[in-house]
Short mmCIF file of C-alpha atoms in Angstrom, two decimals:
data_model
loop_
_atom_site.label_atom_id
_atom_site.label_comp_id
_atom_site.label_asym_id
_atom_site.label_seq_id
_atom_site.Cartn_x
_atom_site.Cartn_y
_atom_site.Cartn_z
CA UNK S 1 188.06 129.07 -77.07
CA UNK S 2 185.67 130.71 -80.09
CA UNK S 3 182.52 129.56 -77.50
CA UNK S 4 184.02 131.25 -74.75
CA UNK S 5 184.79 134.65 -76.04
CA UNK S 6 181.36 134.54 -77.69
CA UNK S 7 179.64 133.88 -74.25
CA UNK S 8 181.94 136.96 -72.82
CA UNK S 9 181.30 138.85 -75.73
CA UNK S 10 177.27 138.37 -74.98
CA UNK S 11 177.44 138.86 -71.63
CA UNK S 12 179.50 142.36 -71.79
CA UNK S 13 176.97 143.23 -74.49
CA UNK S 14 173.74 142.46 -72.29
CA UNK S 15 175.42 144.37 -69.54
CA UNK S 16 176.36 147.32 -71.41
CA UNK S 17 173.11 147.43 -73.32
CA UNK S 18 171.06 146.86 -70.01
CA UNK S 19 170.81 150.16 -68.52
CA UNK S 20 169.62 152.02 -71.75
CA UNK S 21 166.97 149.05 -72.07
CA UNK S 22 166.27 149.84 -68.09
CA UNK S 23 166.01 153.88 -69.34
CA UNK S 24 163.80 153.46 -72.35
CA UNK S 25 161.50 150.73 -70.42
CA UNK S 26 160.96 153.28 -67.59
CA UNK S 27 160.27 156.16 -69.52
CA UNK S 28 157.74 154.42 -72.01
CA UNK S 29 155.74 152.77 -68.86
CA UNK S 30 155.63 156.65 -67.71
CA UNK S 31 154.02 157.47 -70.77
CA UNK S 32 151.79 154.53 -70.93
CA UNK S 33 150.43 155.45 -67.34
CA UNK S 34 149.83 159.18 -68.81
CA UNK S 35 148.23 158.20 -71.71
CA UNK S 36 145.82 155.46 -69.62
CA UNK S 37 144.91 158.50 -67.15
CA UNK S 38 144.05 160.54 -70.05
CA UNK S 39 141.85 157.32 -71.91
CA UNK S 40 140.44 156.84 -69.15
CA UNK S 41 139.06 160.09 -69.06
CA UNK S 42 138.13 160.19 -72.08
CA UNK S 43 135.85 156.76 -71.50
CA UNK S 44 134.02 158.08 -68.51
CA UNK S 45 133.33 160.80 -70.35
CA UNK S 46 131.64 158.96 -73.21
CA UNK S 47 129.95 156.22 -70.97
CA UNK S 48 128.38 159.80 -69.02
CA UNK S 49 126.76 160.17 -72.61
CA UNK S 50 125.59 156.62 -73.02
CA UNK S 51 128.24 156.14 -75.93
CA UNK S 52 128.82 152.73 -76.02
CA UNK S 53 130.35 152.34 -79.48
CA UNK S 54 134.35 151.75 -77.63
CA UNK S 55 133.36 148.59 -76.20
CA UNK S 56 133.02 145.06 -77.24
CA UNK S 57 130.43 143.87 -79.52
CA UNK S 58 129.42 141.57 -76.86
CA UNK S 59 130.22 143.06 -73.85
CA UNK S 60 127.38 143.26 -71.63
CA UNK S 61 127.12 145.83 -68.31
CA UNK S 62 128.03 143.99 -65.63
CA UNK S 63 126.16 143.35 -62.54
CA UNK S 64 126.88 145.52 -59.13
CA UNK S 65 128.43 142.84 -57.15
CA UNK S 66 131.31 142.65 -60.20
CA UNK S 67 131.51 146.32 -60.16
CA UNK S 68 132.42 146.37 -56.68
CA UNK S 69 134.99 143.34 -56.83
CA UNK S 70 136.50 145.13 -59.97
CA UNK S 71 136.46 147.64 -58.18
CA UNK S 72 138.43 146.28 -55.49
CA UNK S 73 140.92 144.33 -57.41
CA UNK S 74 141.52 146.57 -60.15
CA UNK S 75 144.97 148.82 -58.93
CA UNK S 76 146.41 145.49 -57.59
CA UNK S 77 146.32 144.34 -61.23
CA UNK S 78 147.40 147.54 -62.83
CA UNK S 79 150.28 147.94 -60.32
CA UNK S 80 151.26 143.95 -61.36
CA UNK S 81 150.61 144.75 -65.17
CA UNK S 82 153.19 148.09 -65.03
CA UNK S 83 155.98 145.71 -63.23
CA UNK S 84 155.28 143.23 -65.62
CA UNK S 85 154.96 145.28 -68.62
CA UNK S 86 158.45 146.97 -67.45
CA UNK S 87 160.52 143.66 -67.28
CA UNK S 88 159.17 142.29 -70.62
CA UNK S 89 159.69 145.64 -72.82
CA UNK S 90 163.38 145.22 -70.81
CA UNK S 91 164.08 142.35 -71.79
CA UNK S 92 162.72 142.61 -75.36
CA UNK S 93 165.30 145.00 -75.74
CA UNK S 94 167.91 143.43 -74.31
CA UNK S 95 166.87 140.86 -76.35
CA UNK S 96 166.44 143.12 -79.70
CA UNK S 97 170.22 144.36 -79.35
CA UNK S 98 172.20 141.07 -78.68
CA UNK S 99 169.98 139.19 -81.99
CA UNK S 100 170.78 142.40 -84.29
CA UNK S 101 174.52 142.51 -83.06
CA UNK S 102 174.97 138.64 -83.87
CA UNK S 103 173.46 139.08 -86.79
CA UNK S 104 175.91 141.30 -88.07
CA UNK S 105 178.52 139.85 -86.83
CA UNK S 106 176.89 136.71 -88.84
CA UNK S 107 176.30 138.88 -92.32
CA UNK S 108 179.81 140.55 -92.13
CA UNK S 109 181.76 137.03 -91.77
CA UNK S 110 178.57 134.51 -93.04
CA UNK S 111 180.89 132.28 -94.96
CA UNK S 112 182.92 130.51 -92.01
CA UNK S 113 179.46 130.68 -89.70
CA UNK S 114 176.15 130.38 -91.81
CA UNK S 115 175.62 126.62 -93.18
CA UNK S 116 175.67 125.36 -96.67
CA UNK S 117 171.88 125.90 -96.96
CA UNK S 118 170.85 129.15 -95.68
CA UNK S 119 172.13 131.00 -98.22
CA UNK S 120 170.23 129.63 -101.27
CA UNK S 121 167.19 129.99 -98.61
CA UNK S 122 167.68 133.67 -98.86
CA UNK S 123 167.83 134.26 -101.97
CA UNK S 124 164.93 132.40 -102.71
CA UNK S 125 163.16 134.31 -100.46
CA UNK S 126 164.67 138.00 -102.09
CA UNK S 127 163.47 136.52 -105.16
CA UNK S 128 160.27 135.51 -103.99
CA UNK S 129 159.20 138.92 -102.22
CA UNK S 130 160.54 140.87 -105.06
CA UNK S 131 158.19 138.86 -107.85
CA UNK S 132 155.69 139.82 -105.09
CA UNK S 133 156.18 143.56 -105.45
CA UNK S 134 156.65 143.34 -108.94
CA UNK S 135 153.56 141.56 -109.28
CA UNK S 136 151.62 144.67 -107.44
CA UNK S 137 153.70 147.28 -110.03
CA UNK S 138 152.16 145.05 -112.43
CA UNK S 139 148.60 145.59 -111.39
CA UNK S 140 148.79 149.33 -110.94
CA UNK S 141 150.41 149.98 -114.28
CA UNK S 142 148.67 148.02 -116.47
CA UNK S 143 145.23 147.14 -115.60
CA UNK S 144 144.56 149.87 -112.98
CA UNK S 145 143.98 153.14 -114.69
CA UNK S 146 143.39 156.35 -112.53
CA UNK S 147 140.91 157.89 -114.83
CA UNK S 148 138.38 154.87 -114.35
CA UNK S 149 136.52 153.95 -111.42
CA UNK S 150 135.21 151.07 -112.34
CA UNK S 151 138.41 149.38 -114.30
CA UNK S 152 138.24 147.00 -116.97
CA UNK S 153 141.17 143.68 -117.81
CA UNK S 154 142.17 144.79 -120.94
CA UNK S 155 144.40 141.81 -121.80
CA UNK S 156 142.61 138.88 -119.84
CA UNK S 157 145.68 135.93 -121.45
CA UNK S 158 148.05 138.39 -119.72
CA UNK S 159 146.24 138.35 -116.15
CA UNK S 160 145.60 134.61 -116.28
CA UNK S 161 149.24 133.79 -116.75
CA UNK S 162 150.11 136.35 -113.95
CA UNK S 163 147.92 134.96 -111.65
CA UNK S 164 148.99 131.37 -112.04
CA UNK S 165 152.48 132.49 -111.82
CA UNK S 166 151.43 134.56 -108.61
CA UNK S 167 150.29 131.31 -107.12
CA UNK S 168 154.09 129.50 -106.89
CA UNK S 169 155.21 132.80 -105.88
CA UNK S 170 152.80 133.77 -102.82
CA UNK S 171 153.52 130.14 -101.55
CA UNK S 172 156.83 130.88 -100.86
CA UNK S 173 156.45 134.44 -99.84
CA UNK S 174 153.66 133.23 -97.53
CA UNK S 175 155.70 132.17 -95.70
CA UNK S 176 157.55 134.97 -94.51
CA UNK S 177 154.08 136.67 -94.09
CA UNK S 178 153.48 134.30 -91.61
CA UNK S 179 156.82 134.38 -89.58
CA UNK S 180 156.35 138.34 -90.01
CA UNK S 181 152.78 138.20 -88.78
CA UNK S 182 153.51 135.84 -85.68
CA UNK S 183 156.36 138.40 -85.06
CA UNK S 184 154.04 141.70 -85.11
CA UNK S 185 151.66 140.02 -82.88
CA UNK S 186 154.24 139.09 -80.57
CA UNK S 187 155.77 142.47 -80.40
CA UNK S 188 152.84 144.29 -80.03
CA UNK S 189 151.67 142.22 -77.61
CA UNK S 190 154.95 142.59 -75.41
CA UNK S 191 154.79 146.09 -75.92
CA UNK S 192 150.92 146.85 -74.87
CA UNK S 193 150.95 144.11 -71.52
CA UNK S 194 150.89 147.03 -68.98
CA UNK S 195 148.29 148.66 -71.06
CA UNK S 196 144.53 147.50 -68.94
CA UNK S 197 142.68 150.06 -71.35
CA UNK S 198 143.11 147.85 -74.26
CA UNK S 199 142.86 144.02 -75.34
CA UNK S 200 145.34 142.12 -76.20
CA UNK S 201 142.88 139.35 -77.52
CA UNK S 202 141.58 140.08 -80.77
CA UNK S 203 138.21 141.38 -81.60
CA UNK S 204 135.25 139.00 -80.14
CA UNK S 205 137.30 136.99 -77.83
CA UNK S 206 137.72 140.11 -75.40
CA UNK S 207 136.04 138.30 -72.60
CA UNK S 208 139.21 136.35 -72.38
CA UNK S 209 141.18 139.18 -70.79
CA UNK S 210 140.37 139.57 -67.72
CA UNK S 211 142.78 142.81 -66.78
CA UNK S 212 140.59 144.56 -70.01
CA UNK S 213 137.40 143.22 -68.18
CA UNK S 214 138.27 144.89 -65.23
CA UNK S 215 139.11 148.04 -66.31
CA UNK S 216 136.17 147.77 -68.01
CA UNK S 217 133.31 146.92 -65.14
CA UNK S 218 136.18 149.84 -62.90
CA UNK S 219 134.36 152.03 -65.64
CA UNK S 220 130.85 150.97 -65.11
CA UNK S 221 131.42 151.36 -61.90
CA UNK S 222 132.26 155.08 -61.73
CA UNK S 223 129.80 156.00 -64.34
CA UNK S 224 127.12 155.13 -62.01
CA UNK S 225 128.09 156.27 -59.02
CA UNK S 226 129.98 159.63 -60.26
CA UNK S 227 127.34 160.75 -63.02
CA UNK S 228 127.74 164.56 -62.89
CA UNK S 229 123.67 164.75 -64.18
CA UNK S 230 123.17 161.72 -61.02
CA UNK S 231 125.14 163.85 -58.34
CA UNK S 232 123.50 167.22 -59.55
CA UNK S 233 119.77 166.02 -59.69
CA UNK S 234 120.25 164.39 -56.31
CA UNK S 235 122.03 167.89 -55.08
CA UNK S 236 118.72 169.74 -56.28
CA UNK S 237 116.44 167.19 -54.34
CA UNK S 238 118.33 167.64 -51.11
CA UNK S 239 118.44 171.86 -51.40
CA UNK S 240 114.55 171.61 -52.05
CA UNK S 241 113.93 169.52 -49.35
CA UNK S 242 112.00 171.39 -46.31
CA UNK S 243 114.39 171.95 -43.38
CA UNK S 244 113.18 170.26 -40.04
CA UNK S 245 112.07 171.44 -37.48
CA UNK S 246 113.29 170.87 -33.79
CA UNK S 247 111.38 171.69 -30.92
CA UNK S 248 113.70 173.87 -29.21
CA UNK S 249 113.58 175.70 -32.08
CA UNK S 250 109.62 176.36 -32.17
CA UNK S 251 108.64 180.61 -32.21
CA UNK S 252 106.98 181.44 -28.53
CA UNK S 253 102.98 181.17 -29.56
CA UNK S 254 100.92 183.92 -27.50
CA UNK S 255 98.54 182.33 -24.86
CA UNK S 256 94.97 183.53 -25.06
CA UNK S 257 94.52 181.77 -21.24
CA UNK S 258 94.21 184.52 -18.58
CA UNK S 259 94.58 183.12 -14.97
CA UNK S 260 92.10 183.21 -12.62
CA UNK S 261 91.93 185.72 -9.85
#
């Protein structure tokens, strides 16, 4: 009976909770496409002045025949990446609301739900995190003084015994660094997938996303074939070009013949 008014309880939840998720996705994929138009911009712009410095370390300009593919398969991809950016940030938050609901269901009645073991778990953990701050109030107070650039250890038995006892501490509060870590990654990642202007690989292993690629070789190719200083020059070549000439459109030339009587 207690499983199926949960499962009720979850699904009433989801479905109430769904069509502010649907809301909030829409209107931050609206943005998103705003804020590419305007980045976008903003890139051709600096490629136009031969600034490189936004792209990859080693991203090389690509040839004309991937231009022209990119070019032709780019807005298929950025029409899949918006759909696909929309249903994940959806159901992230659909997702977001039903975990943070059960947990405080969980946290206002833990005793009859939580096991035996997760609460000594977490307060090991408050402990650990809090000798972790304390250790950094430790460091500013006493050994970093604002006055001095270069500071000095004053008591070096002190900071030995701190930093042995910061050892057994940062082994347990590494790991919630990592669990937080995976989970930023994760969320930022979710949250960015529509997003073609930037990588969601990290830095030197951009090659590996190939919606980033393309936009970037879409780039390349309007920078050479829309250069305003290109389009201009080649303007002023075809204005001072001579006109020609048709021959209906030769002046009569006076005949010095006379006929003969």
């Amino acid at each position: 009976m207690l499983k199926r008014d949960t499962g009720v309880f979850l699904l009433s939840l989801s479905s109430d909770c769904s069509l502010v998720c649907v809301a909030i996705a829409s209107l931050t994929q609206i943005c998103f496409m705003l804020h590419m138009l305007s980045c976008y911009r903003k890139h051709m712009r600096r490629l136009w002045r031969h600034d490189h410095s936004f792209l990859p370390p080693k991203f090389e300009a690509p040839s004309g025949e991937d231009e022209l593919l990119a070019g032709l398969q780019y807005s298929g991809q950025q029409i899949a990446h918006f759909v696909w950016g929309w249903l994940v940030m959806w159901l992230l938050g659909v997702f977001i609301v039903i975990v943070v609901t059960v947990l405080s269901v969980l946290i206002i009645n833990w005793p009859p739900f939580l096991p035996d073991y997760v609460v000594p778990t977490l307060y090991t953990l408050l402990v650990a995190v809090a000798s972790d701050y304390l250790t950094q109030v430790y460091v500013v107070l006493v050994h970093v003084k604002k006055s001095e650039v270069n500071f000095n250890i004053d008591n070096r038995r002190l900071y030995n015994l701190m930093a042995v006892f910061s050892v057994f501490v940062n082994v347990v509060v590494g790991f919630y660094d990592v669990l937080k870590r995976v989970a930023r990654s994760a969320l930022v990642v979710a949250y960015f997938t529509s997003r073609l202007d930037k990588s969601l690989m990290i830095r030197g292993y951009e090659e590996q996303d190939d919606g980033y690629q393309a936009y970037l070789q879409v780039l390349f190719h309007e920078a050479r074939h829309n250069n305003p200083v290109a389009r201009v020059f080649l303007q002023l070549l075809a204005d001072g070009r001579p006109k020609p000439v048709h021959a209906g459109n030769l002046p009569a030339v006076p005949s010095s013949h006379t006929p003969l009587a």
